[in-house]
PDB file of C-alpha atoms in Angstrom:
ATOM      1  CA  UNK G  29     -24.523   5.498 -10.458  1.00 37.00           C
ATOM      2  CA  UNK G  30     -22.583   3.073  -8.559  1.00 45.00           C
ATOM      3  CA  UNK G  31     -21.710   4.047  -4.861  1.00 50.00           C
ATOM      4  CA  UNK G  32     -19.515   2.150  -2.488  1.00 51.00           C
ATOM      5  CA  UNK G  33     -19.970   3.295   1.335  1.00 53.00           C
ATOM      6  CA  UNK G  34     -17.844   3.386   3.752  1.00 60.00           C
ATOM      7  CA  UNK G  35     -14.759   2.915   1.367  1.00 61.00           C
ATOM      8  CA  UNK G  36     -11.847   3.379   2.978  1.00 57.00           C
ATOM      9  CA  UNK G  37     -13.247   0.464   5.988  1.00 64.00           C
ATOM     10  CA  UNK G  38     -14.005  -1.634   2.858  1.00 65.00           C
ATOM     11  CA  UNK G  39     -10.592  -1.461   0.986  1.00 64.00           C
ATOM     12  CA  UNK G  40      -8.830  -1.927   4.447  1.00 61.00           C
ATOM     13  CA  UNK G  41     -10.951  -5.257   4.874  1.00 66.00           C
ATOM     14  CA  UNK G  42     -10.166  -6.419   1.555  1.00 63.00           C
ATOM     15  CA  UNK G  43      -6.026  -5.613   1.381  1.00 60.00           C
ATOM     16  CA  UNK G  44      -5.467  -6.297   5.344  1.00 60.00           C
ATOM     17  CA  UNK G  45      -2.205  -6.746   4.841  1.00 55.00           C
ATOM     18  CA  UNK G  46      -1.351  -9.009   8.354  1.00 58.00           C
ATOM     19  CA  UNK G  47      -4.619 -11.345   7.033  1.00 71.00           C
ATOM     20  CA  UNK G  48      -2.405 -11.889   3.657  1.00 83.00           C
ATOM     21  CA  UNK G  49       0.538 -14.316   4.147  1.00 90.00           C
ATOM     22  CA  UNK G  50       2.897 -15.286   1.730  1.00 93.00           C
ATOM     23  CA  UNK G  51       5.361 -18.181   1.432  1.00 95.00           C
ATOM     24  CA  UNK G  52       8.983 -17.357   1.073  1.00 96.00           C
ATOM     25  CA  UNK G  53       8.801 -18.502  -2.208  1.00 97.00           C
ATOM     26  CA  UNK G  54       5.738 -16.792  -3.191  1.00 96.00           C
ATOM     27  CA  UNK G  55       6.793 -12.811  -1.823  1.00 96.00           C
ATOM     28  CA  UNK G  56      10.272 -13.654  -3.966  1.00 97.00           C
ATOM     29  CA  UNK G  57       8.780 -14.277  -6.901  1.00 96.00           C
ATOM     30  CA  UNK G  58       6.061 -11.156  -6.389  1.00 94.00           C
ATOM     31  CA  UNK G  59       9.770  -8.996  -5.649  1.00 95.00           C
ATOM     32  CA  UNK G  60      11.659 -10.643  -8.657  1.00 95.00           C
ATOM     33  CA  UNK G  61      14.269 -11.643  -6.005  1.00 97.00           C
ATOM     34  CA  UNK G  62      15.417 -15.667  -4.998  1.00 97.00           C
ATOM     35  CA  UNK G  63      14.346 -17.254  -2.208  1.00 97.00           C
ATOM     36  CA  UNK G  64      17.593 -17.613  -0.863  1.00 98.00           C
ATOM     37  CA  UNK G  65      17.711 -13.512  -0.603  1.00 97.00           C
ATOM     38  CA  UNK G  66      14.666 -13.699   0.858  1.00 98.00           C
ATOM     39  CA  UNK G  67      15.903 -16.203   3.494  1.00 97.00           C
ATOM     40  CA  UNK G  68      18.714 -14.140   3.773  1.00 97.00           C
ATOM     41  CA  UNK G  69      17.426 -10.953   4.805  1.00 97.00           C
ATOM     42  CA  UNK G  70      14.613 -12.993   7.028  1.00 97.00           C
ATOM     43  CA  UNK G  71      17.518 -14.425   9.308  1.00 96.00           C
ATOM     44  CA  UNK G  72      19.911 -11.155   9.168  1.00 96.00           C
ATOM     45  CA  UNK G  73      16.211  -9.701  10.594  1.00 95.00           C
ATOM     46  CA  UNK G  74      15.466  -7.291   7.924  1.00 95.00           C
ATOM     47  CA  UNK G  75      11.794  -8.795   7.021  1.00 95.00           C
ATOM     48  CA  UNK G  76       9.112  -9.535   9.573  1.00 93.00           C
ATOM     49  CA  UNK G  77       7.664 -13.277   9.773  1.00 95.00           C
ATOM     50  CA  UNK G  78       5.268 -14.603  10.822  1.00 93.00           C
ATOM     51  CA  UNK G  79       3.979 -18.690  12.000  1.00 92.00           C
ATOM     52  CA  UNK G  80       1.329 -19.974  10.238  1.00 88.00           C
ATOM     53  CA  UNK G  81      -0.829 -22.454  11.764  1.00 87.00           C
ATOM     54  CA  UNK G  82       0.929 -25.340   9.968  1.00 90.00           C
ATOM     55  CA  UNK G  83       4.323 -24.030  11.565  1.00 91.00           C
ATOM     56  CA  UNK G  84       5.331 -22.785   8.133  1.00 92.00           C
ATOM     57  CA  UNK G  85       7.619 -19.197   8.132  1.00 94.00           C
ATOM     58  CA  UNK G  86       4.847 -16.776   5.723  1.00 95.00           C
ATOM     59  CA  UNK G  87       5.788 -13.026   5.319  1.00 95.00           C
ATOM     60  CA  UNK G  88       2.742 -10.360   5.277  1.00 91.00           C
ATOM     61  CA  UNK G  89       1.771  -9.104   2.087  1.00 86.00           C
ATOM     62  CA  UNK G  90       2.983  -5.502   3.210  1.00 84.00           C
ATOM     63  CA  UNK G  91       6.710  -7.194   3.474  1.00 92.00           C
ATOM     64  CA  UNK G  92       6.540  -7.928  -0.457  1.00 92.00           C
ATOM     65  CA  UNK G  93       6.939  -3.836  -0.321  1.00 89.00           C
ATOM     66  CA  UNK G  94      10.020  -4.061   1.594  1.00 93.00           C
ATOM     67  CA  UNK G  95      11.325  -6.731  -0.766  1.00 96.00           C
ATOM     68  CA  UNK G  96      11.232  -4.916  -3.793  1.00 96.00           C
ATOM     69  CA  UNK G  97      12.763  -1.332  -2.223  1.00 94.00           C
ATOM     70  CA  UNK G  98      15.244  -3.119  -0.430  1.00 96.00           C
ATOM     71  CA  UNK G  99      16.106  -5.019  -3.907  1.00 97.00           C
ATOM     72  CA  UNK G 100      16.207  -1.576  -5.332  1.00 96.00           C
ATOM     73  CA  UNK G 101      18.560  -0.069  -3.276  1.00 97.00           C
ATOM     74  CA  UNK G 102      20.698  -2.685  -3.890  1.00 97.00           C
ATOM     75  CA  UNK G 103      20.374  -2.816  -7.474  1.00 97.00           C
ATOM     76  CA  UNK G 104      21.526   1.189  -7.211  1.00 97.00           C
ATOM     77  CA  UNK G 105      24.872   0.140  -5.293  1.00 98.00           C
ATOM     78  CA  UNK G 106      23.673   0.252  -2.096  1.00 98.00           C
ATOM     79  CA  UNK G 107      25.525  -2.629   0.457  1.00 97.00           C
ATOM     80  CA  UNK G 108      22.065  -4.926   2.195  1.00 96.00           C
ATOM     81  CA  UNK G 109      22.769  -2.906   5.620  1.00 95.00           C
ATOM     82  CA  UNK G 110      22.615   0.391   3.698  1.00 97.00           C
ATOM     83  CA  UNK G 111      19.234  -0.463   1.560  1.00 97.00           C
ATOM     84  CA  UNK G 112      18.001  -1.993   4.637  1.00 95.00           C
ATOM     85  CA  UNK G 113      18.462   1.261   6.404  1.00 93.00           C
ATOM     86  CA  UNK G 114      16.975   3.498   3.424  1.00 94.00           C
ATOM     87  CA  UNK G 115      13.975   0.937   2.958  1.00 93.00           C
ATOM     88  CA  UNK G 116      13.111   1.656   6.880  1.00 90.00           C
ATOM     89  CA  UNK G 117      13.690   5.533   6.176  1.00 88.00           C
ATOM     90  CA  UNK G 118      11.147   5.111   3.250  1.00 88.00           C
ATOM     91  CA  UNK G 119       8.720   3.032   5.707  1.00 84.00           C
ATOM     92  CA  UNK G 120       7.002   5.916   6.750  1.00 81.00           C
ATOM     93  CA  UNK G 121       6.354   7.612   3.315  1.00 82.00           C
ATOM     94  CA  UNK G 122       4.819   4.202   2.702  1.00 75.00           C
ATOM     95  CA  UNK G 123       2.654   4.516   6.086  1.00 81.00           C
ATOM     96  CA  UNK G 124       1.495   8.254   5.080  1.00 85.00           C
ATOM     97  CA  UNK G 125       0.149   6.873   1.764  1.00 81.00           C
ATOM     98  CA  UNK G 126      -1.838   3.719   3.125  1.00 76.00           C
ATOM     99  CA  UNK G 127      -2.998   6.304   5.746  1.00 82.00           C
ATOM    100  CA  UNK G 128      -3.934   8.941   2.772  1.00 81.00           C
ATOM    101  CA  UNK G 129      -5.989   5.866   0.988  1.00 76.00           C
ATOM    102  CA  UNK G 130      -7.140   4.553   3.938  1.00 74.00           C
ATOM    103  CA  UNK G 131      -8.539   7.719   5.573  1.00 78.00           C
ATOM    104  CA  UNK G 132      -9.266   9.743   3.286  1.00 81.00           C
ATOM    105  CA  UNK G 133     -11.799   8.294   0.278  1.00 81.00           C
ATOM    106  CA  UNK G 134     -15.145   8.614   2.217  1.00 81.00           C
ATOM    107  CA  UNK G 135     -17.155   7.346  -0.981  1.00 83.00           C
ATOM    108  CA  UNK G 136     -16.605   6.348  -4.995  1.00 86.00           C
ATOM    109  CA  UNK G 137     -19.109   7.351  -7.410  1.00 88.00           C
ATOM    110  CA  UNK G 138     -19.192   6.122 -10.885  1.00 90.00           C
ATOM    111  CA  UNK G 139     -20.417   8.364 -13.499  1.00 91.00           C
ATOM    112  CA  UNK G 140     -20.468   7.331 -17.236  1.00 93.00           C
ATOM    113  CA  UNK G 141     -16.284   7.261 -17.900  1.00 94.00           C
ATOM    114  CA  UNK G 142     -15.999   9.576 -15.257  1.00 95.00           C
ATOM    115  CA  UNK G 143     -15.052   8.038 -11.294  1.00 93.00           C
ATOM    116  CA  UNK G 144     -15.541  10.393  -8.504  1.00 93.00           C
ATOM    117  CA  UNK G 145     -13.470  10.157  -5.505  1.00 91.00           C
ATOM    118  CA  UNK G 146     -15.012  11.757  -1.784  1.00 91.00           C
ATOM    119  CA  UNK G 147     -11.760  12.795  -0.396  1.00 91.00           C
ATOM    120  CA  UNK G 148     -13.250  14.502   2.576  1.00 89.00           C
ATOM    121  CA  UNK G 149     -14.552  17.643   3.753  1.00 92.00           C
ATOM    122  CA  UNK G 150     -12.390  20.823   4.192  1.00 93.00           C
ATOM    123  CA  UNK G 151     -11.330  21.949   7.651  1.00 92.00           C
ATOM    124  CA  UNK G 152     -12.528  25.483   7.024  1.00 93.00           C
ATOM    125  CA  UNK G 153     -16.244  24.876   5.896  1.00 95.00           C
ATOM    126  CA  UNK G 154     -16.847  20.926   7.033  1.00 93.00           C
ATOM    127  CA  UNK G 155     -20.298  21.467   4.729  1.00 95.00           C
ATOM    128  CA  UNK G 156     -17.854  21.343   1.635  1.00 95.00           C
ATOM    129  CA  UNK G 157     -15.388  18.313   0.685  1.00 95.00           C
ATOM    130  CA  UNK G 158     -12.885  17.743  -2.173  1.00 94.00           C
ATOM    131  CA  UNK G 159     -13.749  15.800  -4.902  1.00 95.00           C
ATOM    132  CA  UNK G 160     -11.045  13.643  -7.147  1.00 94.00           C
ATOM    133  CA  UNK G 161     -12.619  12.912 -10.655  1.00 96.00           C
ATOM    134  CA  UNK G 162     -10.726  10.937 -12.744  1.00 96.00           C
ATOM    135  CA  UNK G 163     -11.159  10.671 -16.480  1.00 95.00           C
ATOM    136  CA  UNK G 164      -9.280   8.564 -19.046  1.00 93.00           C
ATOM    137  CA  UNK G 165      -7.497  11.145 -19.421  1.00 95.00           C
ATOM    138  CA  UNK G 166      -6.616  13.248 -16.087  1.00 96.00           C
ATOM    139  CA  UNK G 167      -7.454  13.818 -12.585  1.00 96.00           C
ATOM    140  CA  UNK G 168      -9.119  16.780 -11.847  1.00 97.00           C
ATOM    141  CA  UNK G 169     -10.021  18.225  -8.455  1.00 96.00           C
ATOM    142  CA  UNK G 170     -12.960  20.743  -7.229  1.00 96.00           C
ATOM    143  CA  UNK G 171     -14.694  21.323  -4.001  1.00 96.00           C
ATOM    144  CA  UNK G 172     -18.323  21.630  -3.438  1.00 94.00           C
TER     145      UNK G 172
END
């Protein structure tokens, strides 16, 4: 049995997003978009940059997710302003999830094909928490 403690602080240390930069280059080919789109919705401000230490423009690795909804907004006939403005709207769905992984796996347990996921204890009895356990073939959930 394989444990990992503390796994949400451990995943967060690993995919810090703001510790990730990407060249312009780099986050277009990650979104299947050009450069010059990139560049493009950089200077009409749409993306955040940042300065690396060489003076070089990078984009956080959470901006490649911005890059690809904004792309598909546009790709469903949306003008850049208006898939700008839904990819913002959609920002905070995006927030609640990292916050959901983040927050919420207190441990991962590995049992034979089966991986169980801590997901916390229960506001009404703190004693018991939710369990995910995920199979090859579904996700199943129990509290104990």
């Amino acid at each position: 049995m394989d444990k990992l403690q503390n796994f949400s602080d451990w995943l967060h240390d690993i995919i810090k997003p703001d510790n990730i930069l990407l060249s312009i280059r780099d986050a277009a080919r990650a979104s299947n978009v050009t450069d010059a789109q990139v560049r493009y919705w950089i200077k009409n401000g749409y993306l955040r940059t940042v300065k690396a230490d060489n003076g070089a423009i990078k984009l956080p690795y959470n901006q490649i997710a911005s890059i690809r909804m904004i792309k598909f907004f546009l790709d469903d006939g949306y003008t850049l302003s208006g898939a700008a403005k839904k990819t913002q709207e959609n920002k905070d769905i995006a927030r609640s999830i990292r916050h959901l992984v983040f927050s919420s796996i207190h441990n991962i347990e590995k049992h034979g094909n089966k991986t169980i996921f801590d997901l916390g204890p229960i506001d009404e009895d703190p004693e018991k928490h939710i369990f995910g356990i995920e199979t090859p073939e579904k996700i199943t959930y129990v509290i104990k």
